[in-house]
Coordinates of C-alpha atoms in Angstrom, one line a residue:
M1 CA 95.0 36.8 60.9
Y2 CA 95.2 40.3 59.1
K3 CA 91.8 41.2 60.6
G4 CA 92.9 40.3 64.0
F5 CA 96.2 42.4 63.6
R6 CA 94.2 45.4 62.4
T7 CA 91.9 45.1 65.4
W8 CA 94.9 45.0 67.6
V9 CA 96.3 48.1 66.0
L10 CA 93.0 49.9 66.4
L11 CA 92.8 49.0 70.0
L12 CA 96.4 50.2 70.6
V13 CA 95.8 53.5 68.9
F14 CA 92.4 53.9 70.8
H15 CA 94.3 53.1 74.1
T16 CA 97.1 55.6 73.2
L17 CA 94.6 58.4 72.4
T18 CA 92.6 57.7 75.6
V19 CA 95.8 57.9 77.7
A20 CA 96.8 61.1 76.0
V21 CA 93.4 62.6 76.6
W22 CA 93.4 61.6 80.1
A23 CA 96.8 62.9 80.8
R24 CA 95.8 66.3 79.1
R25 CA 92.7 66.6 81.4
G26 CA 94.7 65.4 84.4
R27 CA 97.0 68.5 84.0
R28 CA 95.8 71.5 85.5
N29 CA 96.4 75.0 84.6
V30 CA 98.6 77.3 87.0
L31 CA 98.0 80.9 88.0
F32 CA 101.1 81.9 89.9
I33 CA 100.7 85.3 91.7
I34 CA 103.8 87.0 93.3
A35 CA 103.6 90.3 95.1
D36 CA 106.7 92.5 95.8
D37 CA 107.9 93.2 99.2
L38 CA 104.9 91.9 101.0
R39 CA 105.2 90.8 104.4
T40 CA 102.4 88.6 106.2
S41 CA 100.3 91.8 106.8
L42 CA 97.2 90.2 105.7
G43 CA 93.8 89.4 107.4
C44 CA 94.3 85.7 106.7
Y45 CA 97.7 86.0 108.6
G46 CA 96.1 87.5 111.7
D47 CA 96.5 91.1 111.0
S48 CA 93.4 92.8 112.2
L49 CA 94.2 96.3 110.7
V50 CA 94.9 95.4 107.1
K51 CA 92.0 95.0 104.8
S52 CA 92.8 92.3 102.3
P53 CA 89.4 90.6 101.4
N54 CA 90.3 89.0 98.0
I55 CA 93.6 87.3 99.3
D56 CA 91.5 86.4 102.5
Q57 CA 89.0 84.8 100.4
L58 CA 91.6 82.8 98.4
A59 CA 93.2 81.7 101.5
S60 CA 89.7 80.4 103.0
K61 CA 89.9 77.7 100.1
S62 CA 93.7 77.2 100.2
Q63 CA 96.3 75.3 102.0
V64 CA 97.8 78.3 104.0
F65 CA 101.4 78.1 105.1
L66 CA 101.8 80.3 108.1
N67 CA 105.5 80.0 108.5
A68 CA 107.0 80.2 104.9
Y69 CA 110.4 81.9 104.4
A70 CA 112.2 83.4 101.6
Q71 CA 115.8 82.5 101.0
Q72 CA 117.1 86.1 100.8
S73 CA 115.2 89.3 101.4
V74 CA 116.2 90.8 98.1
C75 CA 114.1 90.8 94.9
A76 CA 116.5 89.3 92.3
P77 CA 118.1 86.6 94.5
S78 CA 114.8 85.5 96.0
R79 CA 112.9 85.4 92.7
T80 CA 115.7 83.5 91.0
S81 CA 115.7 81.1 94.1
I82 CA 111.9 80.5 93.8
L83 CA 111.8 80.0 90.2
T84 CA 114.8 77.6 90.0
S85 CA 114.1 76.0 93.3
R86 CA 117.9 76.6 94.2
R87 CA 119.4 78.5 97.0
P88 CA 121.3 81.7 96.5
D89 CA 124.5 79.8 97.3
T90 CA 123.8 77.7 94.2
T91 CA 122.6 80.4 91.9
R92 CA 125.4 82.6 93.2
L93 CA 123.1 85.5 92.9
Y94 CA 123.1 87.7 96.0
D95 CA 122.4 91.0 94.3
F96 CA 121.2 92.1 90.7
K97 CA 124.5 91.8 88.8
S98 CA 124.7 88.4 87.2
Y99 CA 122.6 85.7 85.1
W100 CA 122.6 82.3 86.8
R101 CA 122.7 80.4 83.5
V102 CA 126.1 82.0 82.7
H103 CA 127.4 82.6 86.3
S104 CA 126.4 79.4 88.0
G105 CA 124.7 76.8 85.9
N106 CA 122.0 76.2 83.2
Y107 CA 119.3 75.3 85.7
T108 CA 115.7 74.6 84.6
T109 CA 113.2 77.1 85.9
M110 CA 109.5 76.4 87.0
P111 CA 108.0 77.8 83.8
Q112 CA 110.7 76.2 81.6
Y113 CA 109.7 72.8 83.0
F114 CA 106.0 73.4 82.4
K115 CA 106.7 74.6 78.9
S116 CA 108.7 71.4 78.2
K117 CA 105.6 69.5 79.1
G118 CA 103.4 71.2 76.6
Y119 CA 102.1 74.2 78.7
L120 CA 101.8 77.7 77.3
T121 CA 103.8 79.7 79.7
L122 CA 103.1 83.3 80.1
S123 CA 104.7 86.2 82.2
V124 CA 102.9 89.3 83.1
G125 CA 104.5 92.2 85.3
K126 CA 107.5 91.5 87.6
V127 CA 108.0 87.8 87.8
F128 CA 111.7 87.4 87.3
H129 CA 113.7 90.5 88.3
P130 CA 114.4 92.5 85.1
G131 CA 117.7 93.4 84.0
I132 CA 120.9 91.2 83.9
A133 CA 119.5 89.0 86.6
S134 CA 117.1 87.5 84.0
N135 CA 119.4 88.1 80.9
H136 CA 117.5 91.4 80.2
S137 CA 114.6 89.2 78.7
D138 CA 112.9 87.7 81.7
D139 CA 114.7 84.4 80.7
Y140 CA 112.8 84.3 77.3
P141 CA 112.7 82.0 75.3
C142 CA 113.8 79.5 78.0
S143 CA 111.1 80.0 80.3
W144 CA 108.2 81.7 78.4
S145 CA 106.2 80.8 75.3
I146 CA 106.1 84.5 74.3
P147 CA 108.0 87.4 75.5
A148 CA 107.2 88.6 78.9
Y149 CA 104.7 91.5 79.2
H150 CA 105.7 94.6 81.2
P151 CA 103.1 97.5 81.8
A152 CA 104.1 100.6 79.9
S153 CA 103.3 102.8 82.7
F154 CA 106.0 101.2 84.9
R155 CA 108.6 103.5 83.2
Y156 CA 107.0 106.5 85.0
E157 CA 107.7 104.7 88.4
K158 CA 111.3 105.1 87.6
K159 CA 111.0 108.8 86.8
R160 CA 112.9 111.2 89.1
F161 CA 109.7 113.4 89.7
M162 CA 106.3 111.7 89.8
C163 CA 104.9 112.4 93.4
K164 CA 103.3 115.5 94.3
G165 CA 104.6 116.9 97.5
E166 CA 102.9 119.2 100.1
D167 CA 104.3 122.2 98.3
G168 CA 102.4 121.2 95.1
K169 CA 105.5 120.3 93.1
L170 CA 106.7 117.0 91.8
H171 CA 109.3 115.0 93.8
A172 CA 110.9 111.6 94.1
N173 CA 109.2 110.7 97.2
L174 CA 108.5 107.6 99.3
L175 CA 104.9 108.6 100.0
C176 CA 103.2 108.9 96.6
A177 CA 99.3 108.5 96.7
V178 CA 98.1 109.8 93.5
N179 CA 94.9 110.7 91.4
V180 CA 95.0 107.9 88.9
T181 CA 93.1 110.1 86.3
Q182 CA 96.0 112.5 86.3
Q183 CA 98.7 109.8 85.7
P184 CA 100.1 109.2 82.3
G185 CA 97.6 107.1 80.4
G186 CA 95.2 107.3 83.3
T187 CA 96.6 104.1 84.8
L188 CA 99.2 102.4 87.1
P189 CA 101.5 99.5 86.4
D190 CA 99.6 96.9 88.6
M191 CA 96.3 97.9 86.8
E192 CA 97.8 97.4 83.5
S193 CA 99.3 94.0 84.5
T194 CA 95.8 92.9 85.7
D195 CA 94.2 94.0 82.3
E196 CA 96.7 92.0 80.3
A197 CA 96.5 89.0 82.7
V198 CA 92.7 89.1 82.3
R199 CA 92.9 89.4 78.5
L200 CA 95.3 86.3 78.5
L201 CA 93.0 84.3 80.6
K202 CA 90.2 85.1 78.3
S203 CA 92.2 83.9 75.4
R204 CA 92.8 80.5 77.1
A205 CA 89.0 79.9 77.9
G206 CA 87.8 76.8 76.0
D207 CA 91.3 75.8 75.0
D208 CA 92.2 72.2 76.2
N209 CA 95.9 73.0 76.1
P210 CA 97.1 73.8 79.8
F211 CA 98.7 77.1 80.6
F212 CA 101.0 78.5 83.2
L213 CA 100.4 82.2 83.8
A214 CA 102.6 84.0 86.2
V215 CA 101.6 87.6 87.3
G216 CA 103.9 89.7 89.2
F217 CA 102.5 92.8 91.1
H218 CA 104.9 95.6 91.8
K219 CA 103.2 96.6 95.0
P220 CA 103.7 97.3 98.0
H221 CA 107.2 97.9 96.7
I222 CA 108.4 101.5 97.1
P223 CA 107.6 104.2 96.0
F224 CA 104.0 103.9 97.4
R225 CA 102.7 105.2 94.1
I226 CA 99.1 104.0 94.5
P227 CA 95.5 105.4 94.1
Q228 CA 94.9 108.0 96.8
E229 CA 91.6 106.6 97.7
Y230 CA 93.1 103.5 99.4
L231 CA 94.5 105.9 102.1
S232 CA 91.1 106.3 103.2
L233 CA 90.8 102.8 104.5
Y234 CA 93.4 103.7 107.0
P235 CA 92.7 106.8 109.0
I236 CA 96.1 107.9 110.4
E237 CA 94.7 108.2 113.9
E238 CA 94.2 104.3 113.8
I239 CA 97.7 103.6 112.7
T240 CA 100.1 102.4 115.5
L241 CA 103.9 102.3 115.6
A242 CA 105.7 99.1 115.4
P243 CA 105.7 97.4 118.9
D244 CA 109.5 97.4 119.0
P245 CA 110.6 100.7 117.2
D246 CA 114.1 100.8 118.9
V247 CA 117.3 99.1 117.8
P248 CA 117.7 96.2 120.2
K249 CA 120.8 96.8 122.6
L250 CA 122.4 93.5 121.8
L251 CA 122.0 93.7 118.0
P252 CA 125.4 93.1 116.4
P253 CA 126.1 96.0 113.9
V254 CA 126.6 93.7 111.1
A255 CA 123.0 92.7 111.4
Y256 CA 121.5 96.1 111.1
N257 CA 119.9 97.3 107.9
P258 CA 120.4 101.2 107.5
W259 CA 117.6 101.3 104.9
T260 CA 119.5 103.4 102.5
D261 CA 117.0 103.0 99.6
V262 CA 114.3 104.6 101.9
R263 CA 116.7 107.5 102.8
R264 CA 117.4 108.4 99.1
R265 CA 113.7 109.5 98.7
D266 CA 113.2 113.3 98.6
D267 CA 110.6 113.3 101.4
V268 CA 112.8 111.2 103.8
Q269 CA 115.9 113.3 103.0
K270 CA 114.1 116.4 104.2
L271 CA 114.0 114.8 107.6
N272 CA 117.7 115.1 108.2
I273 CA 117.9 111.6 109.9
S274 CA 121.3 110.7 111.2
F275 CA 123.0 107.6 109.8
P276 CA 122.8 104.8 110.5
Y277 CA 120.6 104.5 113.6
G278 CA 118.8 107.8 113.8
P279 CA 115.1 107.2 114.1
I280 CA 112.4 108.6 111.7
P281 CA 110.1 110.9 113.5
K282 CA 107.0 109.2 114.9
D283 CA 104.6 111.1 112.7
F284 CA 106.3 110.1 109.5
Q285 CA 106.5 106.6 110.8
L286 CA 102.9 106.4 111.0
R287 CA 102.5 107.7 107.5
I288 CA 104.9 105.1 106.1
R289 CA 102.8 102.4 107.7
Q290 CA 99.6 103.9 106.5
H291 CA 100.8 104.0 103.0
Y292 CA 102.3 100.5 103.0
Y293 CA 98.9 99.0 104.2
A294 CA 97.2 101.1 101.7
A295 CA 99.5 99.6 99.0
V296 CA 98.6 96.1 100.2
S297 CA 94.9 96.9 99.8
Y298 CA 95.5 98.4 96.3
M299 CA 97.3 95.1 95.4
D300 CA 94.6 92.9 96.9
A301 CA 92.1 94.6 94.7
Q302 CA 94.0 93.5 91.6
V303 CA 94.2 89.8 93.0
G304 CA 90.5 90.1 93.2
R305 CA 90.0 91.0 89.6
L306 CA 92.2 88.0 88.6
L307 CA 90.2 85.6 90.7
S308 CA 86.9 87.0 89.5
A309 CA 88.0 86.5 85.8
L310 CA 88.9 82.9 86.7
D311 CA 85.4 82.4 88.0
E312 CA 83.6 84.0 85.1
L313 CA 85.7 82.0 82.6
R314 CA 84.9 78.8 84.4
L315 CA 88.7 78.1 84.7
S316 CA 88.6 78.0 88.6
D317 CA 87.9 74.1 88.7
S318 CA 90.9 73.4 86.4
T319 CA 93.5 75.8 87.8
V320 CA 96.0 75.6 90.7
V321 CA 96.3 79.0 92.1
V322 CA 99.5 80.0 94.2
F323 CA 100.0 83.2 95.9
T324 CA 103.0 84.4 97.5
S325 CA 105.8 87.3 97.9
D326 CA 109.4 87.5 97.0
H327 CA 110.2 88.5 100.8
G328 CA 108.8 90.7 103.6
W329 CA 109.4 94.4 104.7
S330 CA 110.3 95.9 107.9
L331 CA 107.8 98.7 109.1
G332 CA 109.9 100.2 112.0
E333 CA 110.5 96.9 113.8
H334 CA 114.1 97.0 115.4
G335 CA 114.3 100.7 114.0
E336 CA 114.5 99.2 110.5
W337 CA 112.6 100.0 107.4
A338 CA 112.5 98.1 104.0
K339 CA 114.0 94.6 103.6
Y340 CA 117.9 93.6 103.5
S341 CA 117.9 91.7 106.7
N342 CA 117.5 88.3 108.3
F343 CA 114.6 89.2 110.7
D344 CA 111.3 87.5 110.4
V345 CA 109.4 90.5 109.2
A346 CA 111.9 90.6 106.2
T347 CA 112.0 86.8 105.4
R348 CA 108.6 85.6 106.2
V349 CA 106.1 85.7 103.5
P350 CA 102.5 84.6 102.7
L351 CA 102.2 81.5 100.8
C352 CA 99.0 79.7 99.9
S353 CA 97.9 77.3 97.2
T354 CA 94.4 76.0 96.2
F355 CA 92.1 74.3 93.6
L356 CA 89.5 77.0 93.6
G357 CA 86.6 74.8 92.3
S358 CA 86.5 72.4 95.3
P359 CA 88.2 71.4 98.4
H360 CA 88.3 67.9 97.0
T361 CA 89.3 68.5 93.4
V362 CA 92.0 65.8 93.4
T363 CA 91.7 62.5 95.0
G364 CA 93.4 62.4 98.3
V365 CA 94.1 66.1 98.3
E366 CA 92.3 68.4 100.6
N367 CA 92.4 72.2 100.9
D368 CA 91.1 74.7 103.5
K369 CA 94.0 73.8 106.0
V370 CA 96.6 75.7 107.7
I371 CA 100.2 74.4 108.0
K372 CA 102.2 75.9 110.8
N373 CA 105.6 74.2 110.4
M374 CA 108.3 75.8 108.6
V375 CA 108.5 75.8 104.9
E376 CA 110.7 77.6 102.3
L377 CA 110.0 79.2 98.9
V378 CA 112.5 76.8 97.3
D379 CA 109.6 74.3 98.0
V380 CA 107.3 76.1 95.5
F381 CA 108.5 74.6 92.3
P382 CA 108.3 70.9 93.2
T383 CA 104.9 71.3 95.0
V384 CA 103.2 73.3 92.2
S385 CA 104.5 70.8 89.6
Y386 CA 103.0 67.9 91.5
L387 CA 99.7 69.7 92.1
A388 CA 99.4 70.4 88.5
G389 CA 99.8 66.9 87.6
L390 CA 103.4 66.7 86.5
R391 CA 106.2 64.8 88.2
A392 CA 107.9 66.9 90.9
P393 CA 111.6 67.5 90.4
E394 CA 114.0 65.1 92.2
P395 CA 116.2 66.4 94.9
C396 CA 119.5 67.7 93.6
P397 CA 122.4 67.3 92.6
D398 CA 121.1 66.8 88.9
E399 CA 122.5 69.7 87.2
E400 CA 119.5 71.0 85.1
L401 CA 116.3 69.8 86.6
C402 CA 116.3 69.2 90.4
T403 CA 115.0 70.8 93.6
E404 CA 116.8 72.0 96.8
G405 CA 113.4 72.3 98.3
D406 CA 110.8 69.8 99.3
N407 CA 107.5 68.7 97.5
L408 CA 104.8 69.9 100.1
A409 CA 102.0 68.0 98.4
Y410 CA 102.0 65.6 101.3
T411 CA 100.8 68.4 103.5
F412 CA 97.6 68.5 101.4
Q413 CA 97.0 64.9 102.0
R414 CA 96.9 64.5 105.7
P415 CA 96.6 66.8 108.8
E416 CA 99.6 68.3 110.4
R417 CA 100.6 66.4 113.4
G418 CA 101.7 69.1 115.7
E419 CA 105.2 70.8 115.9
N420 CA 107.8 69.2 113.8
E421 CA 111.1 70.1 115.5
E422 CA 113.1 68.9 112.5
A423 CA 111.4 71.5 110.3
V424 CA 113.7 74.5 109.6
S425 CA 113.9 77.4 107.1
F426 CA 117.3 78.8 106.0
S427 CA 117.6 82.4 104.9
Q428 CA 120.8 84.5 104.3
Y429 CA 121.9 88.0 103.6
P430 CA 125.2 89.3 102.5
R431 CA 127.1 92.1 104.0
P432 CA 130.6 93.5 103.1
A433 CA 131.5 94.9 106.5
D434 CA 130.8 94.5 110.2
T435 CA 129.1 97.9 110.5
P436 CA 126.3 99.6 108.5
Q437 CA 127.7 101.4 105.4
V438 CA 126.7 103.3 102.3
P439 CA 126.1 101.6 100.0
P440 CA 125.0 98.6 101.9
P441 CA 127.1 95.9 102.0
E442 CA 129.4 91.3 102.0
S443 CA 129.3 88.1 105.4
W444 CA 126.1 85.5 106.1
A445 CA 122.9 83.2 107.6
T446 CA 119.8 82.4 109.6
L447 CA 118.2 79.3 110.7
C448 CA 114.6 79.4 112.0
T449 CA 112.7 76.7 113.9
W450 CA 109.6 76.6 115.9
D451 CA 111.6 77.8 119.0
Y452 CA 114.6 79.6 117.8
R453 CA 116.0 82.1 115.3
Y454 CA 119.7 81.5 115.0
T455 CA 122.0 83.7 113.0
L456 CA 125.6 83.6 112.3
W457 CA 127.6 86.3 110.3
L458 CA 130.5 84.4 108.8
G459 CA 133.4 85.4 106.6
F460 CA 132.8 84.9 102.8
N461 CA 135.2 84.9 99.8
P462 CA 133.1 86.7 96.9
N463 CA 135.7 85.4 94.3
T464 CA 135.4 81.7 95.1
F465 CA 132.0 81.8 96.7
Q466 CA 133.3 80.0 99.8
V467 CA 132.0 80.6 103.4
N468 CA 134.5 80.4 106.0
V469 CA 132.7 78.6 108.9
S470 CA 135.5 79.2 111.4
D471 CA 135.4 83.1 110.8
V472 CA 132.5 84.1 112.9
H473 CA 132.0 87.9 113.0
A474 CA 128.8 87.9 115.1
G475 CA 126.0 85.8 116.2
E476 CA 122.3 86.0 117.2
L477 CA 120.0 83.7 119.1
Y478 CA 116.4 84.4 119.9
M479 CA 114.0 82.5 122.1
L480 CA 110.8 82.8 120.1
A481 CA 108.4 81.5 122.8
S482 CA 109.3 84.4 125.1
D483 CA 110.6 86.9 122.4
P484 CA 108.4 86.6 119.1
G485 CA 109.7 90.0 118.0
Q486 CA 113.4 88.9 118.2
D487 CA 114.6 91.9 120.4
N488 CA 116.6 90.1 123.0
N489 CA 119.7 88.5 121.6
V490 CA 120.9 85.7 124.0
Y491 CA 123.8 84.5 121.9
S492 CA 126.8 83.9 123.9
D493 CA 130.5 84.3 122.6
C494 CA 131.7 81.9 125.4
D495 CA 129.1 79.2 124.5
H496 CA 129.9 79.7 120.9
S497 CA 133.6 79.2 121.3
V498 CA 133.1 75.8 123.2
M499 CA 130.7 74.8 120.4
M500 CA 133.1 75.7 117.6
T501 CA 135.8 73.5 119.4
K502 CA 133.5 70.7 119.0
M503 CA 132.5 71.6 115.4
T504 CA 136.1 71.1 114.3
R505 CA 135.7 67.4 114.4
L506 CA 133.1 67.6 111.4
P507 CA 134.4 66.7 108.1
P508 CA 134.7 69.7 105.7
T509 CA 131.9 68.4 103.4
V510 CA 129.3 68.9 106.0
S511 CA 126.9 71.7 104.5
L512 CA 126.6 75.0 106.3
Q513 CA 122.9 74.3 106.9
M514 CA 123.7 71.1 108.6
R515 CA 126.5 72.7 110.7
M516 CA 123.9 75.4 112.0
K517 CA 121.4 72.7 112.9
L518 CA 124.0 70.9 115.0
Q519 CA 125.1 74.2 116.5
L520 CA 121.7 75.1 117.3
L521 CA 121.0 71.8 118.9
Y522 CA 124.1 72.1 121.0
L523 CA 123.1 75.9 122.1
S524 CA 119.5 75.1 122.7
A525 CA 120.5 72.0 124.9
G526 CA 122.9 74.1 126.9
R527 CA 120.3 76.8 127.6
K528 CA 117.8 74.1 128.8
R529 CA 120.4 72.6 131.2
K530 CA 121.1 76.2 132.6
A531 CA 117.4 76.7 132.9

């Protein structure tokens, strides 16, 4: 009897160890790459001018989401939203001035979740937004196994005088192509971050314990302090202006972003541009666009170094790679520059995810596909968790670990079945006034579908964090099939007043997102009847 009991115990131990080893092998590493202020100006998104061979190569092996949207076009709110899978209305972070764990709730972040499952979690560069928005610690030790790494050369990015002007003197310029050998330390921040990320990857090669490595590149964020040789990829005579460089006639003043951060740069101040709508001279517009594209190519080269390291270290087959951006950036569309708006160019971002080793690395999961339906960056956390072999967080309202997004893993498992009219993205941007001001403003929200972009600017109480859905300051409605650039606002105050009367019958518990969905259905049906 004792012998049989011992055999049973040995079998149980063997089974337990086998399950543990299988579980460990079943979990995949994660390389999460996030760019700063990168719009969909990439070859894999159909931009014929931009040279982005490394990201394009990644996309060729990836699930590419053509219509992925950030929840707010500002760094700190967007990054917090991505990493917690909560919307800005939940994190209550619309700027850079609060830490969500204190200000809103002790929400579990994506790296924190992986850490709790035995992963070594590592942060390099700009992942969380630095400062109070991440508790002056990049949310360490909650999210990361060791303190986050920041490149030493980034402090020079913040120095007042780093860019050599046409007069040969140093200025705080927007356009800042440099000779890297003449920079402090002979390097630049994204180069340093790549060096550190490659070093960390080398330290993980041969280790069975899984890792979650997040790498945040600073470019193409301004100033365009980049290696000067990348400008040669974009001869100025080949650069064109934005197809819609003028402020739309029917654009509500509250919707306009006066790009104050760009105006503060020395080389832009010299242009004496009138506030708020005065256009930048065309020759300078071309140079801004040239420098932005060059910054994209410079960042792309760093991505290439990371992916090459994965291959050389034979980590590709066991690693989920995710590439995205915190939000987009306007390059003269609608007479705007920078971010801080709800237009497509400011909220739409690249998003792709892959298993680099093989398009069939996981049973039932296929890569090398394009998804055209709307998705959101709050979807990243649950999707990456599932692809890495963990249980995806359940939909909220659990207080610490839940998601306000969707697990997109199903999109890897079957072909997309045409347009999903129910798929929407929801973005928002606060403003404190109905007209452009310095400093930029507080009001609200955009719903984007296949056919429409619908925006309402609503009253908001910053003390109670409550939106007044009946206090409508302005509205925008764009028909994307005939107006993809969103230049012709067909929103009607008359139609809206009738619709709002109908909306008063809804119970107060109905969310803003659902209200806007219902309103859009009403407005679109009305336009179809008129047509």
